Amino acid sequence: MPTSEPAPQLAQARLIAMCLLLVTVGYAVFGTVLVVKHLIPEHGLGEMEGPSAFLVKTVLLVAGVTTASGSFLQRRVLDGRAPRGPEGFPARFRNMLVGMALAESAGVMGFVVALLTGDTTLPLLLWGVAIAACILHFPTRALLGAQDTATYR
């Protein structure tokens, strides 16, 4: 017996996107609290100082910014293959989730830098990039892909 897919619901997509965004904000809040309240050692869990801390910060900063910015290209390529109209909603929804997950990875890298080095300077930058990218991936009526999106919620 075939099952029919439910009609595209923009509200459901926005709820899921909001949860992903809140998790990304959570990395920033939790990481900042750990460092500011000295719940981790002064030089981080990796006890890193000098060149090794600089290397870790640099590599994760470059990787985080690259994945967050690359999420837009990835989503554009995937959305180009999705069918137009409401029948393409599941594919575009999946693409939105992939884009937000890639954007969120910058927040995870910021959290790792904060844990390893005990510093919040570069993690704050990574968290800002991750949050901004997640907001830019937030679902809009265009996610539905219909010419007349007024008929959809």
Coordinates of N, CA and C in Angstrom, one line a residue:
M1 N 0.8 -1.2 0.0 CA 0.0 0.0 0.0 C 0.9 1.2 0.0
P2 N 0.8 2.1 -1.0 CA 1.7 3.2 -1.1 C 1.3 4.3 0.0
T3 N 2.4 4.9 0.5 CA 2.1 6.0 1.4 C 2.4 7.3 0.7
S4 N 1.5 8.2 1.0 CA 1.7 9.5 0.4 C 2.5 10.4 1.3
E5 N 3.4 11.2 0.8 CA 4.1 12.2 1.6 C 3.2 13.3 2.0
P6 N 3.4 13.8 3.2 CA 2.6 15.0 3.6 C 3.0 16.2 2.8
A7 N 2.0 17.1 2.8 CA 2.3 18.4 2.0 C 3.4 19.1 2.7
P8 N 4.2 19.8 1.9 CA 5.3 20.6 2.4 C 4.9 21.5 3.5
Q9 N 5.6 21.5 4.6 CA 5.3 22.4 5.7 C 6.5 23.2 6.0
L10 N 6.4 24.5 5.7 CA 7.5 25.4 6.0 C 7.7 25.5 7.5
A11 N 6.7 25.5 8.2 CA 6.8 25.6 9.7 C 7.6 24.5 10.3
Q12 N 7.4 23.3 9.8 CA 8.2 22.1 10.3 C 9.7 22.3 10.0
A13 N 9.9 22.7 8.8 CA 11.3 23.0 8.4 C 12.0 24.0 9.2
R14 N 11.2 25.1 9.5 CA 11.7 26.2 10.4 C 12.0 25.7 11.8
L15 N 11.1 24.8 12.3 CA 11.3 24.3 13.7 C 12.6 23.5 13.8
I16 N 12.8 22.6 12.8 CA 14.1 21.8 12.8 C 15.3 22.7 12.6
A17 N 15.2 23.7 11.7 CA 16.3 24.7 11.5 C 16.6 25.5 12.8
M18 N 15.5 25.8 13.5 CA 15.7 26.6 14.8 C 16.4 25.7 15.8
C19 N 16.1 24.4 15.8 CA 16.8 23.5 16.8 C 18.3 23.4 16.4
L20 N 18.6 23.3 15.2 CA 20.0 23.3 14.7 C 20.7 24.6 15.1
L21 N 20.0 25.7 14.9 CA 20.6 27.0 15.2 C 20.9 27.1 16.7
L22 N 19.9 26.6 17.5 CA 20.1 26.7 19.0 C 21.2 25.8 19.5
V23 N 21.4 24.7 18.8 CA 22.6 23.8 19.2 C 23.9 24.6 18.9
T24 N 23.9 25.3 17.8 CA 25.1 26.0 17.4 C 25.4 27.1 18.4
V25 N 24.3 27.8 18.8 CA 24.5 28.8 19.9 C 24.9 28.2 21.2
G26 N 24.4 27.0 21.4 CA 24.8 26.3 22.7 C 26.3 26.0 22.7
Y27 N 26.9 25.7 21.6 CA 28.4 25.5 21.6 C 29.1 26.8 22.1
A28 N 28.6 27.9 21.6 CA 29.3 29.2 22.0 C 29.1 29.5 23.4
V29 N 27.9 29.3 23.9 CA 27.6 29.6 25.3 C 28.3 28.6 26.3
F30 N 28.2 27.4 26.0 CA 28.9 26.4 26.8 C 30.4 26.5 26.8
G31 N 31.0 26.7 25.6 CA 32.4 26.9 25.5 C 32.9 28.1 26.3
T32 N 32.2 29.2 26.1 CA 32.5 30.4 26.8 C 32.5 30.3 28.3
V33 N 31.4 29.6 28.8 CA 31.3 29.4 30.2 C 32.4 28.6 30.8
L34 N 32.8 27.5 30.0 CA 33.9 26.7 30.5 C 35.2 27.4 30.6
V35 N 35.5 28.3 29.7 CA 36.7 29.1 29.7 C 36.7 30.2 30.7
V36 N 35.6 31.0 30.7 CA 35.5 32.1 31.6 C 35.4 31.7 33.1
K37 N 34.7 30.7 33.4 CA 34.6 30.2 34.8 C 35.7 29.3 35.2
H38 N 36.7 29.1 34.3 CA 37.9 28.3 34.6 C 37.6 26.9 35.0
L39 N 36.6 26.3 34.3 CA 36.2 24.9 34.5 C 37.1 24.0 33.8
I40 N 37.9 24.6 32.9 CA 39.0 23.8 32.2 C 40.3 24.5 32.6
P41 N 41.5 23.8 32.5 CA 42.7 24.4 32.9 C 43.0 25.7 32.0
E42 N 43.9 26.6 32.5 CA 44.2 27.9 31.9 C 44.6 27.7 30.5
H43 N 45.4 26.7 30.2 CA 45.9 26.5 28.8 C 45.1 25.4 28.1
G44 N 43.9 25.1 28.6 CA 43.1 24.1 27.9 C 43.4 22.7 28.3
L45 N 42.5 21.8 27.8 CA 42.7 20.4 28.1 C 43.9 19.8 27.5
G46 N 44.4 20.4 26.4 CA 45.6 20.0 25.7 C 46.8 20.5 26.3
E47 N 46.7 21.4 27.3 CA 47.9 22.1 27.9 C 48.8 22.6 26.8
M48 N 48.2 23.3 25.9 CA 48.9 23.8 24.7 C 49.3 25.3 24.9
E49 N 50.6 25.6 24.6 CA 51.1 26.9 24.6 C 51.9 27.1 23.3
G50 N 52.1 28.4 23.0 CA 53.0 28.7 21.9 C 52.7 28.2 20.6
P51 N 53.7 27.6 19.9 CA 53.5 27.2 18.5 C 52.4 26.1 18.3
S52 N 52.3 25.2 19.2 CA 51.3 24.1 19.1 C 49.9 24.6 19.2
A53 N 49.7 25.6 20.1 CA 48.4 26.2 20.2 C 48.0 27.0 19.0
F54 N 49.0 27.7 18.5 CA 48.8 28.5 17.3 C 48.5 27.7 16.1
L55 N 49.1 26.5 16.0 CA 48.9 25.6 14.9 C 47.5 25.1 14.9
V56 N 47.1 24.6 16.1 CA 45.7 24.1 16.3 C 44.7 25.1 16.0
K57 N 44.9 26.3 16.5 CA 43.9 27.4 16.3 C 43.8 27.8 14.8
T58 N 45.0 27.8 14.1 CA 45.0 28.2 12.7 C 44.3 27.1 11.9
V59 N 44.7 25.9 12.1 CA 44.1 24.8 11.3 C 42.6 24.7 11.5
L60 N 42.1 24.8 12.7 CA 40.7 24.7 12.9 C 39.9 25.9 12.5
L61 N 40.6 27.1 12.5 CA 40.0 28.3 12.0 C 39.8 28.2 10.5
V62 N 40.8 27.8 9.8 CA 40.7 27.7 8.4 C 39.7 26.6 8.0
A63 N 39.7 25.5 8.7 CA 38.8 24.4 8.4 C 37.4 24.9 8.7
G64 N 37.1 25.6 9.8 CA 35.8 26.0 10.1 C 35.2 27.0 9.1
V65 N 36.0 28.0 8.8 CA 35.6 29.0 7.9 C 35.3 28.4 6.5
T66 N 36.2 27.5 6.1 CA 36.1 26.9 4.8 C 34.8 26.0 4.7
T67 N 34.5 25.2 5.7 CA 33.3 24.4 5.7 C 32.0 25.3 5.8
A68 N 32.1 26.3 6.6 CA 30.9 27.2 6.7 C 30.6 27.9 5.4
S69 N 31.7 28.4 4.7 CA 31.5 29.1 3.4 C 31.2 28.1 2.3
G70 N 31.8 26.9 2.4 CA 31.5 25.9 1.4 C 30.1 25.3 1.5
S71 N 29.5 25.5 2.6 CA 28.1 25.0 2.8 C 27.1 25.6 1.8
F72 N 27.4 26.9 1.4 CA 26.5 27.6 0.5 C 26.7 27.1 -0.9
L73 N 27.9 26.8 -1.3 CA 28.2 26.2 -2.6 C 27.6 24.8 -2.7
Q74 N 27.8 24.0 -1.7 CA 27.2 22.7 -1.6 C 25.7 22.7 -1.8
R75 N 25.1 23.6 -1.0 CA 23.6 23.7 -1.1 C 23.1 24.2 -2.5
R76 N 23.8 25.1 -3.0 CA 23.4 25.6 -4.4 C 23.5 24.5 -5.4
V77 N 24.6 23.8 -5.4 CA 24.7 22.7 -6.3 C 23.6 21.6 -6.1
L78 N 23.4 21.2 -4.9 CA 22.3 20.3 -4.6 C 20.9 20.8 -5.0
D79 N 20.7 22.1 -4.7 CA 19.4 22.6 -5.0 C 19.2 22.7 -6.5
G80 N 20.2 22.9 -7.3 CA 20.1 22.9 -8.7 C 19.6 21.6 -9.3
R81 N 19.8 20.5 -8.6 CA 19.4 19.2 -9.1 C 18.0 18.8 -8.6
A82 N 17.4 19.6 -7.7 CA 16.1 19.3 -7.1 C 15.0 19.7 -8.1
P83 N 13.9 19.0 -8.1 CA 12.8 19.4 -9.0 C 12.2 20.7 -8.5
R84 N 11.6 21.4 -9.4 CA 10.9 22.6 -9.1 C 9.5 22.3 -8.5
G85 N 9.0 23.2 -7.8 CA 7.7 23.1 -7.3 C 7.7 22.3 -6.0
P86 N 6.5 22.0 -5.5 CA 6.3 21.3 -4.2 C 6.9 19.9 -4.2
E87 N 7.0 19.2 -5.3 CA 7.6 17.9 -5.3 C 9.1 17.9 -5.0
G88 N 9.7 19.0 -5.2 CA 11.1 19.1 -4.9 C 11.4 19.5 -3.4
F89 N 10.3 19.7 -2.6 CA 10.5 20.1 -1.2 C 11.4 19.2 -0.4
P90 N 11.1 17.9 -0.5 CA 12.0 17.0 0.3 C 13.5 17.1 0.0
A91 N 13.8 17.2 -1.3 CA 15.2 17.3 -1.7 C 15.8 18.7 -1.2
R92 N 15.0 19.7 -1.4 CA 15.5 21.0 -0.9 C 15.6 21.1 0.6
F93 N 14.7 20.4 1.3 CA 14.8 20.3 2.8 C 16.0 19.6 3.2
R94 N 16.3 18.5 2.5 CA 17.5 17.7 2.9 C 18.7 18.6 2.6
N95 N 18.7 19.3 1.5 CA 19.9 20.2 1.2 C 20.1 21.3 2.2
M96 N 18.9 21.8 2.7 CA 19.0 22.8 3.8 C 19.7 22.2 5.0
L97 N 19.3 21.0 5.4 CA 19.9 20.3 6.5 C 21.4 20.0 6.3
V98 N 21.8 19.6 5.1 CA 23.2 19.4 4.9 C 23.9 20.7 5.0
G99 N 23.4 21.8 4.4 CA 24.0 23.1 4.5 C 24.2 23.6 6.0
M100 N 23.1 23.4 6.8 CA 23.2 23.8 8.2 C 24.2 23.0 8.9
A101 N 24.3 21.7 8.6 CA 25.2 20.8 9.3 C 26.6 21.2 9.0
L102 N 26.9 21.5 7.8 CA 28.3 22.0 7.4 C 28.6 23.3 8.1
A103 N 27.6 24.2 8.1 CA 27.8 25.5 8.8 C 28.0 25.3 10.3
E104 N 27.3 24.4 10.9 CA 27.4 24.1 12.3 C 28.8 23.5 12.7
S105 N 29.4 22.9 11.7 CA 30.7 22.3 12.0 C 31.8 23.4 12.4
A106 N 31.6 24.6 11.9 CA 32.5 25.7 12.4 C 32.3 25.9 13.9
G107 N 31.1 25.8 14.4 CA 30.9 25.9 15.8 C 31.5 24.8 16.6
V108 N 31.4 23.6 16.1 CA 32.1 22.5 16.7 C 33.6 22.7 16.8
M109 N 34.2 23.2 15.7 CA 35.6 23.4 15.7 C 36.0 24.5 16.7
G110 N 35.1 25.5 16.8 CA 35.4 26.6 17.8 C 35.3 26.0 19.2
F111 N 34.4 25.1 19.5 CA 34.3 24.5 20.8 C 35.6 23.6 21.1
V112 N 36.1 22.9 20.1 CA 37.3 22.1 20.2 C 38.5 23.0 20.5
V113 N 38.6 24.1 19.8 CA 39.7 25.1 20.0 C 39.6 25.6 21.5
A114 N 38.4 26.0 21.9 CA 38.3 26.4 23.3 C 38.7 25.4 24.3
L115 N 38.3 24.2 24.1 CA 38.6 23.1 25.0 C 40.1 22.8 25.0
L116 N 40.7 22.8 23.8 CA 42.1 22.4 23.7 C 43.1 23.5 24.2
T117 N 42.7 24.8 24.0 CA 43.6 25.8 24.2 C 43.2 26.7 25.4
G118 N 42.0 26.6 25.9 CA 41.5 27.5 27.0 C 41.4 28.9 26.6
D119 N 41.3 29.2 25.3 CA 41.2 30.6 24.8 C 39.9 30.7 24.1
T120 N 39.3 31.9 24.1 CA 38.0 32.1 23.4 C 38.1 33.1 22.2
T121 N 39.3 33.6 22.0 CA 39.4 34.6 20.9 C 39.0 34.0 19.5
L122 N 39.7 33.0 19.1 CA 39.3 32.4 17.8 C 38.0 31.6 17.8
P123 N 37.7 30.9 18.9 CA 36.4 30.2 19.0 C 35.3 31.2 18.8
L124 N 35.4 32.4 19.4 CA 34.3 33.4 19.2 C 34.1 33.7 17.7
L125 N 35.2 33.8 17.0 CA 35.1 34.1 15.6 C 34.4 32.9 14.9
L126 N 34.8 31.7 15.2 CA 34.2 30.5 14.6 C 32.7 30.4 15.0
W127 N 32.4 30.6 16.2 CA 31.0 30.6 16.6 C 30.2 31.6 15.9
G128 N 30.7 32.8 15.7 CA 30.0 33.8 14.9 C 29.8 33.4 13.5
V129 N 30.8 32.8 12.9 CA 30.7 32.4 11.5 C 29.6 31.3 11.4
A130 N 29.7 30.3 12.3 CA 28.7 29.2 12.3 C 27.3 29.7 12.5
I131 N 27.1 30.6 13.5 CA 25.7 31.1 13.7 C 25.2 31.9 12.5
A132 N 26.1 32.8 12.0 CA 25.7 33.6 10.8 C 25.3 32.7 9.6
A133 N 26.1 31.7 9.4 CA 25.9 30.7 8.2 C 24.6 30.0 8.5
C134 N 24.3 29.5 9.7 CA 23.1 28.8 10.0 C 21.9 29.7 9.7
I135 N 22.0 31.0 10.1 CA 20.9 31.9 9.9 C 20.7 32.1 8.4
L136 N 21.7 32.2 7.7 CA 21.6 32.4 6.2 C 21.0 31.1 5.5
H137 N 21.2 30.0 6.1 CA 20.6 28.7 5.6 C 19.1 28.6 6.0
F138 N 18.7 29.4 6.9 CA 17.3 29.3 7.5 C 16.3 29.2 6.4
P139 N 15.3 28.2 6.5 CA 14.4 28.0 5.4 C 13.4 29.2 5.2
T140 N 13.2 29.5 4.0 CA 12.3 30.6 3.5 C 11.3 30.0 2.6
R141 N 10.4 30.8 2.1 CA 9.3 30.2 1.2 C 10.0 29.7 -0.1
A142 N 11.2 30.1 -0.4 CA 11.8 29.6 -1.6 C 12.2 28.1 -1.4
L143 N 12.2 27.6 -0.2 CA 12.5 26.2 0.1 C 11.4 25.3 -0.5
L144 N 10.2 25.9 -0.5 CA 9.1 25.2 -1.1 C 9.2 25.1 -2.6
G145 N 9.8 26.0 -3.2 CA 10.1 26.0 -4.7 C 8.9 26.2 -5.5
A146 N 7.8 26.7 -5.0 CA 6.6 27.0 -5.8 C 6.7 28.4 -6.4
Q147 N 6.1 28.6 -7.5 CA 5.9 29.9 -8.1 C 5.1 30.8 -7.2
D148 N 3.9 30.2 -6.8 CA 3.0 31.0 -5.9 C 3.1 30.3 -4.5
T149 N 4.0 30.9 -3.7 CA 4.2 30.3 -2.4 C 3.1 30.7 -1.4
A150 N 2.2 31.6 -1.8 CA 1.2 32.1 -0.8 C 0.2 31.0 -0.4
T151 N 0.2 29.9 -1.2 CA -0.8 28.8 -0.9 C -0.2 27.9 0.2
Y152 N 1.1 28.0 0.5 CA 1.7 27.1 1.5 C 1.9 27.9 2.8
R153 N 1.9 27.1 3.9 CA 2.3 27.7 5.2 C 3.7 27.6 5.4

